Amino acid sequence: MPQKTGSVPKRKTSKRDIKHGKNVVSRKNKTIPISVFGNVMKQFDAAAKKLNTDSSVLEFIKIPRRSTIANLPVKMDDGSFKMFKAYRVQHSIARGPAKGGIRFHPNVNLDEVQALASWMTWKCAVVNIPFGGAKGGVVCDPFKLSNGELERLTRRYVADMMNLFGPDDDVPAPDVGTGPQIMAWFMDTYSMRENHSVPAVVTGKPITLGGSLGRSEATGRGVMISTREAAKYIKLDLSRSTAAVQGFGNVGSISAKLLHELGVKFLYVADVHGAIYNPKGIDIKKLIKYVEKEKTIIGFPDSKTVKSDSVLTAPVDIVIPAALENQITEKNAPNIKCKIIAEGANGPTTPEADKILDKKKILVIPDILCNAGGVTVSYFEWVQNRIGYFWTEEEVNRRLEEKMVMAFSDVLNMALKNKTSLRIGAFMLAITRVVEVVHLRGIYS
Ligand code: GLU
């Protein structure tokens, strides 16, 4: 059952909200907000139904253990103070410390952070790393804040929530709108307050501060590996295949670059500013260079601008949604033509859309498997910080390859055995792994 507390506040939704990717869907001429946490609950319930597990244990593992909300005062460059709403949700610590990124985005809200935190629990369980799940968020537009303002906001976030974090408690990482510099400020603030350096309190740090080689490419590399495994399974020859990617940030651009290296031709690319198309294939390496300079894909030579909506429904073999949640809904799912959807983003497909894609026999590699490369290398970073010895990039990539291939095969086997989708298979696998530790540990009460 979708949780009441998880539903987003009811208010009129404007056209602007829709344009900016707010979580809404139109039904019978009414615009209804989609609760992202409600979506996770539906995914969980669909998988739990197929498992023979004690319902009280299921109830215990499905609900976030702790949600913290804070209002942070931050001094702006002009000397004024501004308030920022901030969240940290720890969904589970059953399998290990809570783990998950911090998002800086104007649309962050409790519903979304709770959803993202629970996906982290299931994601860590799918790749079998010893972490629970968490997520943080701050309602802000990082592109409109100066470096100084971002630094003060980050430090205040850590200071206010200091008690939650720690290498054995809760270990943040980057997410949408945050990156290595913000993780460096996070590590420094936490360390100053502890009076010694604590690199393992956060992952996704710059390499010189204890970050792991391969971490910045890890999510995209994981998307590439799982797409390659999926292509093998449906006998799609990647060197003759075509693709479209929605989102050209860290995940979208690196997934596209690595798949491009395997011969995949990207015909469509979209970012927040719009979409581009080239029937002969877009040179992804050149596009990455272009975006570094221009901050947008628009205007890239040898491409024409097309409607953003056309990217997900493009006539290509592989579609990679690598932006935000609720992009594939019951509205556009009937028009999707690809063979594989590789979810680089968290929660890009609604449960209603999943049913449609299932009927159309489109193979969806679910987020909790497809984009798990990021948190997997975060785990490697945490391990390296704790042993104080660093691996080569080849070593990191080899271990990532091993984890992703194993997770893909575990999920596929679970799905085939239960005659279900990869998403439900992945949830079944993850729930089984979490339930196993809960049974061993017992519920302390
Ligand atoms: N934010 C990333 C995710 O959604 C990475 C989390 C982490 O490394 O802890 O998976």
Coordinates of C-alpha atoms and ligand atoms in Angstrom, one line a residue:
M1 CA 0.0 0.0 0.0
P2 CA 1.4 3.5 -0.8
Q3 CA 2.2 5.3 2.4
K4 CA 0.2 8.4 3.3
T5 CA 3.2 10.2 4.7
G6 CA 5.1 9.7 1.4
S7 CA 2.6 11.5 -0.9
V8 CA 3.7 14.8 -2.3
P9 CA 1.8 17.9 -1.1
K10 CA -1.4 18.6 -3.1
R11 CA -1.2 21.8 -5.0
K12 CA -2.0 23.0 -8.5
T13 CA 0.7 21.9 -11.0
S14 CA 1.8 24.5 -13.6
K15 CA 3.0 23.9 -17.1
R16 CA 6.4 25.1 -15.8
D17 CA 6.5 22.3 -13.3
I18 CA 6.0 19.8 -16.1
K19 CA 8.6 21.4 -18.2
H20 CA 11.1 21.2 -15.3
G21 CA 10.4 17.5 -14.8
K22 CA 8.2 17.6 -11.7
N23 CA 6.6 14.4 -10.9
V24 CA 3.2 14.7 -12.5
V25 CA 1.0 12.7 -14.9
S26 CA -2.2 13.7 -16.7
R27 CA -5.2 11.4 -16.3
K28 CA -8.7 12.4 -17.7
N29 CA -7.5 16.0 -18.2
K30 CA -6.4 16.2 -14.6
T31 CA -2.8 16.7 -13.6
I32 CA -2.0 14.3 -10.8
P33 CA 1.3 14.4 -8.9
I34 CA 3.1 11.0 -8.9
S35 CA 4.5 10.1 -5.5
V36 CA 8.0 8.6 -6.2
F37 CA 8.0 6.9 -2.8
G38 CA 4.6 5.5 -3.8
N39 CA 6.3 4.1 -6.9
V40 CA 8.9 2.3 -4.8
M41 CA 6.2 0.9 -2.5
K42 CA 4.4 -0.5 -5.5
Q43 CA 7.6 -2.1 -6.8
F44 CA 8.3 -3.5 -3.4
D45 CA 4.8 -4.9 -2.9
A46 CA 4.8 -6.5 -6.4
A47 CA 8.1 -8.4 -5.5
A48 CA 7.1 -9.1 -1.9
K49 CA 3.9 -10.8 -3.1
K50 CA 6.0 -13.4 -4.9
L51 CA 8.1 -14.2 -1.8
N52 CA 7.1 -16.3 1.0
T53 CA 8.1 -13.9 3.8
D54 CA 6.6 -12.9 7.1
S55 CA 4.6 -9.8 6.5
S56 CA 5.7 -8.0 9.7
V57 CA 9.4 -8.4 8.6
L58 CA 8.4 -7.0 5.2
E59 CA 6.7 -4.0 6.9
F60 CA 9.8 -3.4 9.0
I61 CA 12.2 -3.4 6.0
K62 CA 10.1 -1.4 3.6
I63 CA 9.7 1.8 5.7
P64 CA 12.6 4.3 6.1
R65 CA 14.1 4.0 9.6
R66 CA 14.7 7.7 10.1
S67 CA 13.9 10.9 8.1
T68 CA 15.6 14.2 9.2
I69 CA 14.5 17.6 8.0
A70 CA 16.5 20.8 8.7
N71 CA 16.2 24.4 7.7
L72 CA 19.7 25.7 7.1
P73 CA 20.6 29.4 7.2
V74 CA 23.4 30.3 4.7
K75 CA 25.2 33.6 4.3
M76 CA 24.9 34.7 0.7
D77 CA 27.7 36.6 -1.1
D78 CA 25.7 39.9 -0.7
G79 CA 25.8 39.5 3.1
S80 CA 22.1 38.5 3.4
F81 CA 21.0 35.1 4.9
K82 CA 18.9 32.6 3.0
M83 CA 17.1 29.6 4.4
F84 CA 17.5 26.2 2.6
K85 CA 15.4 23.1 3.3
A86 CA 17.5 20.0 3.7
Y87 CA 16.9 16.3 4.2
R88 CA 18.7 13.1 5.1
V89 CA 16.7 9.9 5.1
Q90 CA 18.2 6.6 6.3
H91 CA 16.1 3.9 4.9
S92 CA 17.9 0.9 6.3
I93 CA 21.0 -0.1 8.2
A94 CA 20.3 -3.8 8.3
R95 CA 23.1 -4.9 6.0
G96 CA 25.6 -2.2 7.0
P97 CA 26.0 1.6 7.3
A98 CA 23.4 3.7 5.5
K99 CA 24.8 4.7 2.1
G100 CA 23.6 7.1 -0.6
G101 CA 24.2 10.4 -2.3
I102 CA 23.2 14.0 -1.6
R103 CA 21.1 15.8 -4.2
F104 CA 21.1 19.6 -4.8
H105 CA 18.1 20.4 -6.9
P106 CA 15.2 22.8 -6.8
N107 CA 12.6 20.0 -6.8
V108 CA 14.0 18.0 -3.9
N109 CA 11.2 17.0 -1.4
L110 CA 10.7 14.4 1.4
D111 CA 8.8 12.1 -0.9
E112 CA 11.6 12.0 -3.4
V113 CA 14.4 11.6 -0.8
Q114 CA 12.5 8.7 0.9
A115 CA 12.2 7.0 -2.5
L116 CA 15.8 7.5 -3.4
A117 CA 16.9 6.3 0.1
S118 CA 14.9 3.1 -0.3
W119 CA 16.2 2.4 -3.8
M120 CA 19.7 2.6 -2.3
T121 CA 18.9 -0.2 0.2
W122 CA 17.8 -2.4 -2.7
K123 CA 20.6 -1.3 -5.0
C124 CA 23.3 -2.2 -2.4
A125 CA 21.7 -5.5 -1.8
V126 CA 21.5 -6.3 -5.5
V127 CA 25.2 -5.8 -6.0
N128 CA 25.8 -7.5 -2.6
I129 CA 27.8 -4.8 -0.9
P130 CA 27.6 -4.5 2.9
F131 CA 25.6 -1.3 3.1
G132 CA 22.1 -0.1 3.9
G133 CA 20.4 2.7 2.1
A134 CA 20.1 6.5 2.6
K135 CA 19.8 9.7 0.6
G136 CA 20.1 13.4 1.3
G137 CA 18.9 16.5 -0.5
V138 CA 18.9 20.2 -0.4
V139 CA 16.3 22.4 -2.1
C140 CA 18.5 24.7 -4.1
D141 CA 19.6 25.4 -7.6
P142 CA 23.4 24.8 -7.5
F143 CA 23.9 26.5 -10.8
K144 CA 22.6 29.8 -9.3
L145 CA 24.9 29.6 -6.2
S146 CA 28.5 30.8 -6.1
N147 CA 31.3 28.5 -5.0
G148 CA 31.4 30.3 -1.7
E149 CA 27.7 29.9 -1.2
L150 CA 27.8 26.2 -2.1
E151 CA 30.7 25.7 0.4
R152 CA 28.8 27.4 3.2
L153 CA 25.6 25.5 2.4
T154 CA 27.5 22.2 2.4
R155 CA 29.3 22.9 5.7
R156 CA 26.1 23.9 7.4
Y157 CA 24.4 20.8 6.1
V158 CA 27.1 18.6 7.7
A159 CA 27.2 20.6 10.9
D160 CA 23.4 20.4 11.4
M161 CA 23.3 16.6 10.7
M162 CA 26.7 15.8 12.2
N163 CA 25.3 13.1 14.5
L164 CA 23.9 11.1 11.6
F165 CA 27.1 10.6 9.7
G166 CA 30.2 8.5 10.2
P167 CA 32.1 5.7 8.4
D168 CA 30.1 3.1 10.4
D169 CA 26.8 5.0 10.5
D170 CA 25.9 6.9 7.3
V171 CA 28.2 7.5 4.3
P172 CA 27.1 10.1 1.7
A173 CA 28.3 10.5 -1.9
P174 CA 27.5 12.7 -4.9
D175 CA 24.2 12.7 -6.7
V176 CA 22.4 15.1 -9.0
G177 CA 23.8 18.6 -8.6
T178 CA 26.8 17.5 -6.3
G179 CA 30.3 16.3 -7.1
P180 CA 33.8 15.8 -5.7
Q181 CA 34.3 19.4 -4.5
I182 CA 31.2 19.2 -2.4
M183 CA 32.4 15.8 -1.0
A184 CA 35.7 17.5 -0.2
W185 CA 34.0 20.2 1.9
F186 CA 31.9 17.5 3.5
M187 CA 34.9 15.5 4.5
D188 CA 36.7 18.6 5.8
T189 CA 33.8 19.8 7.9
Y190 CA 33.2 16.4 9.5
S191 CA 37.0 15.9 10.0
M192 CA 37.4 19.3 11.7
R193 CA 34.7 18.5 14.1
E194 CA 36.2 15.1 14.9
N195 CA 39.7 16.6 15.2
H196 CA 41.2 14.2 12.8
S197 CA 40.9 13.3 9.1
V198 CA 38.0 10.9 8.4
P199 CA 38.1 10.2 4.7
A200 CA 35.7 7.1 4.9
V201 CA 32.8 9.4 6.0
V202 CA 32.0 10.2 2.4
T203 CA 32.8 8.8 -1.0
G204 CA 33.1 10.4 -4.4
K205 CA 36.0 12.6 -3.1
P206 CA 38.7 14.1 -5.3
I207 CA 41.5 11.5 -5.8
T208 CA 44.1 13.5 -3.9
L209 CA 41.8 13.5 -0.8
G210 CA 41.3 9.7 -0.8
G211 CA 38.9 9.3 -3.6
S212 CA 39.0 6.1 -5.7
L213 CA 40.4 5.9 -9.2
G214 CA 37.5 4.9 -11.4
R215 CA 34.8 6.4 -9.1
S216 CA 33.8 9.3 -11.4
E217 CA 33.2 6.9 -14.4
A218 CA 31.8 4.1 -12.3
T219 CA 28.0 4.7 -12.7
G220 CA 28.4 5.1 -16.5
R221 CA 30.7 2.0 -16.6
G222 CA 28.1 0.0 -14.7
V223 CA 25.4 1.1 -17.2
M224 CA 27.6 0.0 -20.0
I225 CA 28.3 -3.4 -18.4
S226 CA 24.7 -4.1 -17.7
T227 CA 23.6 -2.9 -21.2
R228 CA 26.2 -5.2 -22.7
E229 CA 25.0 -8.1 -20.6
A230 CA 21.4 -7.4 -21.6
A231 CA 22.3 -7.2 -25.3
K232 CA 24.1 -10.6 -25.0
Y233 CA 20.9 -12.0 -23.5
I234 CA 18.6 -10.8 -26.2
K235 CA 21.2 -11.4 -28.9
L236 CA 21.5 -7.8 -30.0
D237 CA 24.8 -7.1 -31.7
L238 CA 26.0 -3.9 -30.0
S239 CA 28.4 -3.0 -32.9
R240 CA 25.4 -2.6 -35.2
S241 CA 23.0 -1.1 -32.7
T242 CA 21.6 2.5 -32.2
A243 CA 20.8 4.4 -29.1
A244 CA 19.3 7.5 -27.5
V245 CA 20.3 9.0 -24.2
Q246 CA 18.3 11.4 -22.1
G247 CA 20.5 13.4 -19.8
F248 CA 24.2 14.3 -20.5
G249 CA 25.6 14.8 -17.0
N250 CA 28.0 12.4 -15.4
V251 CA 25.9 9.2 -15.9
G252 CA 24.5 9.9 -19.4
S253 CA 27.7 11.1 -21.0
I254 CA 30.0 8.4 -19.6
S255 CA 27.5 5.6 -20.4
A256 CA 27.2 6.9 -23.9
K257 CA 31.0 7.3 -24.2
L258 CA 31.7 3.7 -23.1
L259 CA 28.9 2.2 -25.2
H260 CA 30.0 4.3 -28.2
E261 CA 33.4 2.6 -27.7
L262 CA 31.7 -0.8 -28.1
G263 CA 30.3 0.4 -31.4
V264 CA 26.9 1.7 -30.4
K265 CA 25.7 4.6 -32.6
F266 CA 24.0 7.4 -30.6
L267 CA 21.4 9.1 -32.9
Y268 CA 19.8 11.2 -30.2
V269 CA 21.1 13.0 -27.1
A270 CA 19.0 15.2 -24.8
D271 CA 20.0 17.5 -21.9
V272 CA 18.0 20.0 -19.8
H273 CA 18.3 22.6 -22.7
G274 CA 16.9 20.4 -25.5
A275 CA 17.8 17.5 -27.8
I276 CA 20.0 16.9 -30.8
Y277 CA 19.8 14.3 -33.6
N278 CA 22.2 13.0 -36.2
P279 CA 21.1 10.0 -38.3
K280 CA 24.7 9.0 -38.9
G281 CA 25.5 9.0 -35.2
I282 CA 26.8 11.6 -32.8
D283 CA 30.5 11.7 -32.0
I284 CA 30.2 11.3 -28.2
K285 CA 33.8 12.1 -27.3
K286 CA 33.6 15.4 -29.3
L287 CA 30.2 16.2 -27.7
I288 CA 31.6 15.7 -24.2
K289 CA 34.4 18.3 -25.1
Y290 CA 31.8 20.6 -26.6
V291 CA 29.6 20.4 -23.4
E292 CA 32.7 21.1 -21.2
K293 CA 33.0 24.5 -23.0
E294 CA 29.4 25.4 -23.9
K295 CA 27.6 23.8 -20.9
T296 CA 24.9 22.5 -23.3
I297 CA 24.6 20.0 -26.2
I298 CA 22.6 22.6 -28.2
G299 CA 24.5 23.9 -31.2
F300 CA 26.8 20.9 -31.5
P301 CA 28.1 20.8 -35.1
D302 CA 26.7 18.1 -37.4
S303 CA 23.4 17.8 -35.5
K304 CA 20.0 19.2 -35.7
T305 CA 17.8 20.2 -32.8
V306 CA 14.8 18.0 -32.2
K307 CA 12.0 17.9 -29.6
S308 CA 13.1 16.6 -26.2
D309 CA 10.1 14.3 -26.0
S310 CA 11.2 12.5 -29.2
V311 CA 14.3 11.0 -27.5
L312 CA 12.6 8.4 -25.3
T313 CA 10.3 7.3 -28.0
A314 CA 13.0 7.3 -30.8
P315 CA 13.3 4.4 -33.2
V316 CA 16.5 3.0 -31.8
D317 CA 17.6 -0.3 -30.1
I318 CA 18.7 1.2 -26.7
V319 CA 17.2 4.0 -24.7
I320 CA 19.1 5.3 -21.7
P321 CA 17.1 7.6 -19.4
A322 CA 19.8 9.2 -17.3
A323 CA 18.1 12.3 -15.9
L324 CA 15.4 12.4 -13.2
E325 CA 12.4 10.3 -12.0
N326 CA 9.1 9.7 -13.8
Q327 CA 10.2 10.3 -17.3
I328 CA 8.6 7.1 -18.8
T329 CA 5.0 7.1 -17.8
E330 CA 1.8 5.5 -19.0
K331 CA 1.6 8.4 -21.5
N332 CA 4.7 7.9 -23.5
A333 CA 5.3 4.1 -22.8
P334 CA 3.0 3.0 -25.6
N335 CA 5.1 4.9 -28.1
I336 CA 8.5 3.5 -27.0
K337 CA 10.1 1.5 -29.7
C338 CA 13.5 0.3 -28.4
K339 CA 14.5 -3.2 -27.3
I340 CA 16.4 -2.3 -24.2
I341 CA 15.8 0.5 -21.6
A342 CA 18.9 1.0 -19.5
E343 CA 18.0 3.0 -16.4
G344 CA 21.0 5.3 -15.7
A345 CA 18.7 7.5 -13.6
N346 CA 17.0 6.5 -10.4
G347 CA 13.2 5.9 -10.9
P348 CA 12.8 7.0 -14.5
T349 CA 10.0 4.5 -15.1
T350 CA 6.6 4.5 -13.3
P351 CA 5.0 1.1 -12.3
E352 CA 2.2 1.8 -14.7
A353 CA 4.7 2.3 -17.6
D354 CA 6.5 -0.9 -16.5
K355 CA 3.3 -2.9 -17.2
I356 CA 3.1 -1.5 -20.7
L357 CA 6.8 -2.1 -21.5
D358 CA 6.5 -5.6 -20.2
K359 CA 3.6 -6.3 -22.6
K360 CA 5.7 -4.9 -25.4
K361 CA 8.5 -7.2 -24.4
I362 CA 10.9 -4.3 -24.0
L363 CA 13.8 -5.4 -21.6
V364 CA 14.1 -2.8 -18.8
I365 CA 17.4 -3.0 -16.9
P366 CA 16.1 -1.6 -13.6
D367 CA 17.9 1.3 -11.9
I368 CA 18.8 -0.7 -8.8
L369 CA 20.9 -2.9 -11.1
C370 CA 21.8 -0.7 -14.0
N371 CA 23.2 2.3 -12.2
A372 CA 24.6 0.4 -9.2
G373 CA 28.2 0.8 -10.5
G374 CA 28.5 4.2 -8.7
V375 CA 27.7 2.9 -5.2
T376 CA 29.8 -0.3 -5.9
V377 CA 32.9 1.8 -6.5
S378 CA 31.9 4.0 -3.5
Y379 CA 32.2 0.8 -1.5
F380 CA 35.6 0.2 -3.0
E381 CA 36.6 3.8 -2.0
W382 CA 35.4 3.2 1.6
V383 CA 37.3 0.0 1.8
Q384 CA 40.5 1.6 0.4
N385 CA 40.1 4.5 2.9
R386 CA 39.7 2.1 5.8
I387 CA 42.7 -0.1 4.8
G388 CA 44.7 3.0 3.8
Y389 CA 46.0 1.4 0.6
F390 CA 44.9 2.4 -2.9
W391 CA 44.2 0.2 -5.9
T392 CA 45.0 1.0 -9.5
E393 CA 42.2 2.0 -11.9
E394 CA 42.5 -1.4 -13.6
E395 CA 42.0 -3.2 -10.3
V396 CA 38.9 -1.0 -9.5
N397 CA 37.4 -1.6 -13.0
R398 CA 38.1 -5.3 -12.8
R399 CA 36.3 -5.6 -9.5
L400 CA 33.4 -3.5 -10.7
E401 CA 33.1 -5.7 -13.8
E402 CA 33.0 -8.8 -11.6
K403 CA 30.3 -7.3 -9.3
M404 CA 28.1 -6.0 -12.1
V405 CA 28.3 -9.2 -14.2
M406 CA 27.4 -11.3 -11.1
A407 CA 24.5 -8.9 -10.2
F408 CA 23.1 -9.0 -13.7
S409 CA 23.2 -12.8 -13.8
D410 CA 21.7 -13.1 -10.2
V411 CA 18.8 -10.7 -11.2
L412 CA 18.2 -12.4 -14.6
N413 CA 18.1 -15.9 -12.9
M414 CA 15.7 -14.6 -10.3
A415 CA 13.5 -13.1 -13.0
L416 CA 13.5 -16.2 -15.2
K417 CA 12.8 -18.5 -12.3
N418 CA 9.8 -16.5 -11.2
K419 CA 8.7 -15.6 -14.8
T420 CA 8.8 -11.9 -14.0
S421 CA 10.5 -8.7 -15.2
L422 CA 14.1 -7.8 -14.3
R423 CA 12.8 -5.1 -12.0
I424 CA 10.7 -7.4 -10.0
G425 CA 13.5 -10.0 -10.1
A426 CA 15.9 -7.4 -8.8
F427 CA 13.6 -6.4 -5.9
M428 CA 13.0 -10.1 -5.1
L429 CA 16.7 -10.7 -4.9
A430 CA 17.3 -7.6 -2.8
I431 CA 14.4 -8.2 -0.4
T432 CA 15.6 -11.8 0.1
R433 CA 19.1 -10.6 1.0
V434 CA 17.8 -8.0 3.4
V435 CA 15.3 -10.4 5.0
E436 CA 18.1 -13.0 5.5
V437 CA 20.2 -10.6 7.7
V438 CA 17.1 -9.4 9.6
H439 CA 16.3 -13.0 10.5
L440 CA 19.9 -13.6 11.6
R441 CA 20.1 -10.4 13.6
G442 CA 16.6 -10.5 14.9
I443 CA 14.5 -7.4 15.6
Y444 CA 15.7 -5.7 18.8
S445 CA 12.6 -4.4 20.6
Ligands
GLU1 N1 24.1 8.8 -5.9 C1 24.5 7.6 -6.5 C2 23.4 6.6 -6.6 O1 22.2 7.0 -6.7 C3 25.7 7.0 -5.7 C4 25.5 6.7 -4.3 C5 26.7 6.3 -3.5 O2 27.8 6.1 -4.1 O3 26.6 6.2 -2.3 O4 23.5 5.4 -6.7

